[in-house]
Amino acid sequence: MLLIHCPYCEEERPEMEFRHAGEAHLERPKNIAEISDEAFAAYFFYRDNPKGVVFERWRHLHGCARFFNAARDTVSDKFLTTYKAGQPKPDLVGAANMNIPAKSGKSGK
Amino acid sequence: MSSAGEHRIAGVGRLTPANPVRFTFDGKAYSGLQGDTIASALIASGVHLVGRSFKYHRPRGILSDGPEEPNALVGVRRDAARATPNVRATVQEIYDGLNAVSQNRWPSLSFDVGAVNDIASPLFSAGFYYKTFMWPKVAWEHVYEPFIRNAAGLGQAPTEPDPDHYAAQYAHCDVLVIGGGVAGLSAALAAAESGARVILCDERAAFGGALRFEAEARLDGKPGYDWAQDAAATLAAMDNVRILSRTTAFGYYAQNFVGLAERVTEHLAAPAADAPRERLWQVRAGRVIIAAGAIERHMVFANNDRPGIMLASAARTFLNHHGVAVGRKVGVYTANDSAYAAAIDLKKAGIDIPAIVDVRDNPQGSAIDEARAFGIRVLTGHAVTGTGGKLRVASMIVEPNKGGAAEIIPVDALIMSAGWTPSVHMFSQSRGKVAWDAATERFLPGTYAQDCVSIGACNGTDRLEESVSEAIAAGESAAKATRKRAKKSKVKIAVEGGGDWTGSMLGAGPNGANGKVIKAFVDFQNDVTAKDIRLAVQEGMHSIEHVKRFTTNGMATDQGKLSNLHGLAIAAEALGREIPKVGLTTFRAPYTPTTFGAIVGHARGELFDPARHTPMHESEVAAGAVFEDVGPWKRAWYYPRAGEDMHAAVNRECRTVREVAGMFDATTLGKIEVVGPDAAEFLNLIYTNPFLKLGVGRLRYGIMCREDGFIYDDGVVGRMAEDRFHVTTTTGGAPRVLQHMEDYLQTEFPHMKVWLTSTTEQWAVIAVQGPKAREIIEPFVEGIDLSNEAFPHMSVREGTFCGVPTRLFRMSFTGETGFEINVPADYGRQVWEKVYERGKSMGMCLYGTETMHVLRAEKGYIIVGQDTDGTVTPYDAGLGWAVGKNKTDFVGIRGLKRPDLVADGRRQLVGLKVKDGKTVLEEGAQIVADPNQPVPMKMIGWVSSSYWSENCGRPIALALVEGGFERMGRTLYVPMPDRAIEVEVTGTVFFDEEGGRING
Amino acid sequence: MVEATTLQRTLPLEGRVSSGPRVTIRPAPTAQRVSLRASADAVSAVSKGLGVDLPITPKQSARAGARAVLWLGPDEWLVIEEGERDLLADLGRAKALYSAVDVSHRNTAIVVSGPAAADTLNAGCPQDLSLEAFPVGACSRTVLGKIEIVLYRTAEDVFRVECWRSFSQYAFAFLAEAARAR
Ligand SMILES: [Zn+2]
């Protein structure tokens, strides 16, 4: 069970209190009724799902109940940072490089 | 000599002869001493044969004295429900009345029919299963699988449910110390005295680790083992320390989360009724100190598996701790100095040591000199190349490595040591990378992945005093790293003596792996020989992961604690590559087998999953309700009267509601209070319906979509005030609807001044429906004019009901005049009973969810999740009227315009009239246009709801049919195995099509 | 008109008690409760109305007499009034924008007390309940086994467990079972 730092509760709390809520920084278009089919598909259906650092939303469901954002490395399953909803994507160049294991890293079975 | 076994030596060991313990093995009575394991007690009685091997059914004895044991697995049986298979006899402590049985033998341990596998063993070589059970396919079901299932697995599972209870506990500490040998104890003392919160665990009954056999070591002037007991007592007395014996750290997970399994009562003759059998600890530690020790390896040579052949350290523990000699004439085969210490201890106790066979050509050191000084014959540069005996070793065959005549030396036990393997399991599980140390031929902790540190023997630290100083430093620095104000500990431990751990050998000894049928076992539990591993390499397995799976080496429940390195070395040699190039297989949790009971913990029976009851539940039980599960809720399904089956009860309930009235528990519907100046605007965005102009005191049926335009939930929304709405959701949808609304509110519309609060459980909801509904509730209501004019259909009022505050809804899910009485939940049951008492006297009945379903289907009201499946739009469901035409935005507005959602031929919700007037269609049945087309037919829809309607006097059904609105009046077919049922497409309202009753 | 009646609140755990040498589990008496929501600019006005300063630090509570205010989130508090003062009426005096929803009956409470109280809760609650991490007065929405609870430490060895009504049977049974093992 991971520990996740909630930016609202200002401490690390057990993963059981949280719920994953999909990719972060996808803003609902203000003029959503008018956008093209392609733009709608890009907004609602398509996701990157990269290997490595992802920006994603979590909700401290069984805690403060707030949605917030996190940068997590899907290779190491380590959180690089968490931040409040509405804040911009943090610059993680340094952290990301440190936390993405080399490609030769042996993966578990 | 002693009643506790004729091999017990007076004055030797730490157990007290005054504490005898009686137990049975395979039905025969034995006696041991308090503190014995099954293994030590059996050896004390001269019993070495304890089991049969898995594949070849070879007689097997006791190899080790601890959790690494691959051979001595027994069943321990308290009663039919408490029969535990595969208990390691080297771990299980004896208690009065313990009943142990051997495994994998029939009809008896000494004569086993399955041993024919041993003779037929050329058939069972490595890869046998892969090669044999391949063809033909049909044989799998009838021949191979039954055979494998029959042969697979050791021991017998209990035949009754487990009556014991298991506990669970989360724990937090600054420093978790895994292993309570000298290193672990020293580290725990240093960390604890520095002020850290410490948890120390050890898998054994007592702390001390290697000090159990290392009799020469002295710490702080005391015999090592005594020091360990004192240290454990000191720690146990400290407030900041939790000390756990019989507790195995079995899994090391992310962020220093470590699973421990504590065996609380397995060693007790009469456990207290309330004591849990095991307790699962889930520990979160600031830093983990791994002090897991090292495990001695066996020598690999022909017939190295006969009972009486065991690890030297085990023999030494049996002697120095249990006071038990493993034989009267004990041979020694070693590549390592530590076996000399065992030989010397045995010799001192009066046991004959005919020879120490040392595979090394010219070993040097005090141990060798001392053995010679004791007059023991030391054969260096020699190997044991075979053994004699049947159910117990009787001799060892010794040959010079350089060639020469073999000598047969009679023995009744043979102890061995190929060196020590550091226990890097926990380190490896933490995702640390091990590194090969060529000088000492072992894998040691290399690159760390988590905040942990290895100390002592598991870190390759061989000398006792080095282990102690390393441990103290680790404990102090762990405290410093995890606590703001760590003190400097004053722990100092004086060390004298301690064993010699040098020397090692990996793989097979001379003549160990040659010859056609030589059985030189590498993995005892899975019966893997050195030859099997060579064969795997010959057949093209070049990765150790492949060799492992092909031979099953290291895949038994002992996870290859003894065999992995031997297997690796043999494979490396056969491949002509260096060991680190071949690679080590990954260590996985659990370190030792962990029971389901421990893992499940409290989550059994009523604690498996919460069962939610409404405040009226007890009254419904008293009224004879049959309940159904709706998610976690227990809902009254129907209320049968004497002699009624479900059908009759539902028919009566359906009739009574429409003729008189019925009362229904609607409490489980989700409720959300939406409060704030922007509440109406927020709901206007969340629902497809317009909400801005809904008047205070009015209700509206609302539909909620996701952005994709598909129906997500529905419910009635009431406006209690300009800035306050009472939203209802489906029973199952309550949590996700709140999550959906919070998501939009917090992340898309954060500027809105609105707050959401779940009130599902604040209100008990009693629906009274039917022509007499008003008359029934009228006397209980104060402050509300119930007349049709003042309080029309789809409105809400506040007042009191039975003297308690109410939100009274005038609404209907039946098509009848109806009210839903919301009262604070703690009053629910009393209000329910008062209304029932009056209603009953007027002919009202109670009705359950089944009748509710029928009545709403008669009116064509959908149930989200039954008549929708996540691909149904409001238009598909015939609810286009609920989509606000003039709205410029709502969740789903864009999705509803997607090309596929406006295309022709979408499935649309229609009614079905069964032409024969009596057949009730099956829900989920497929619908076709032409029943005579060839199979597979083109399916154009399916039945979503179907009931017998007593009020219509015929079956009714709802269905989702391609282009359904265009097919009104057309005949379609529902193919069933015996015939195709003819149906006519109709509208969805089957009863009171004009809808007048609702306004009565 | 049916005769005037005075109904008494029936608590879902009425009469239940589980008592052992190191921990006792019993339902708390009836209480008024409000789920209070307000943004930062309303905190002082609402505090005045309530007669208790709303705590604005995570995991903290404030108390005045029989009234406790528990921080649950950055704009969310659970107010518990165990006395007679009318909670909603007091809040009604606050001149500010806020949301107050009566949840007196939604929640019910269990009091876990005794030297093994924290260990008993830790059978199903994954948070660190040491006095360092969760001192007297600390409160948090969290998890107990398979349900959500609000946990509030009222003394060194006394915790109040608030849960939704229909989960209270589970909560009580879980705690009683966990207490057996102490
Ligand atoms: Zn939080």
CSV table of N, CA and C in Angstrom, one decimal, chain C residues 64 110 130 142 152 161 174:
chain,number,residue,atom,x,y,z
C,64,ALA,N,-16.1,23.6,22.5
C,64,ALA,CA,-16.6,24.5,23.6
C,64,ALA,C,-17.8,23.8,24.2
C,110,ILE,N,-19.8,5.6,17.9
C,110,ILE,CA,-19.4,4.5,18.8
C,110,ILE,C,-18.2,5.1,19.6
C,130,SER,N,-0.7,6.8,17.0
C,130,SER,CA,0.1,7.1,18.2
C,130,SER,C,-0.2,8.6,18.6
C,142,THR,N,-11.5,8.7,7.6
C,142,THR,CA,-10.6,7.7,7.2
C,142,THR,C,-11.4,6.4,7.0
C,152,TYR,N,-12.2,10.5,15.9
C,152,TYR,CA,-12.0,11.7,16.7
C,152,TYR,C,-11.5,11.3,18.1
C,161,VAL,N,-15.9,7.2,17.1
C,161,VAL,CA,-16.0,6.7,15.7
C,161,VAL,C,-17.4,7.1,15.2
C,174,PHE,N,-17.1,-5.1,13.8
C,174,PHE,CA,-15.7,-5.1,13.5
C,174,PHE,C,-14.9,-4.8,14.8
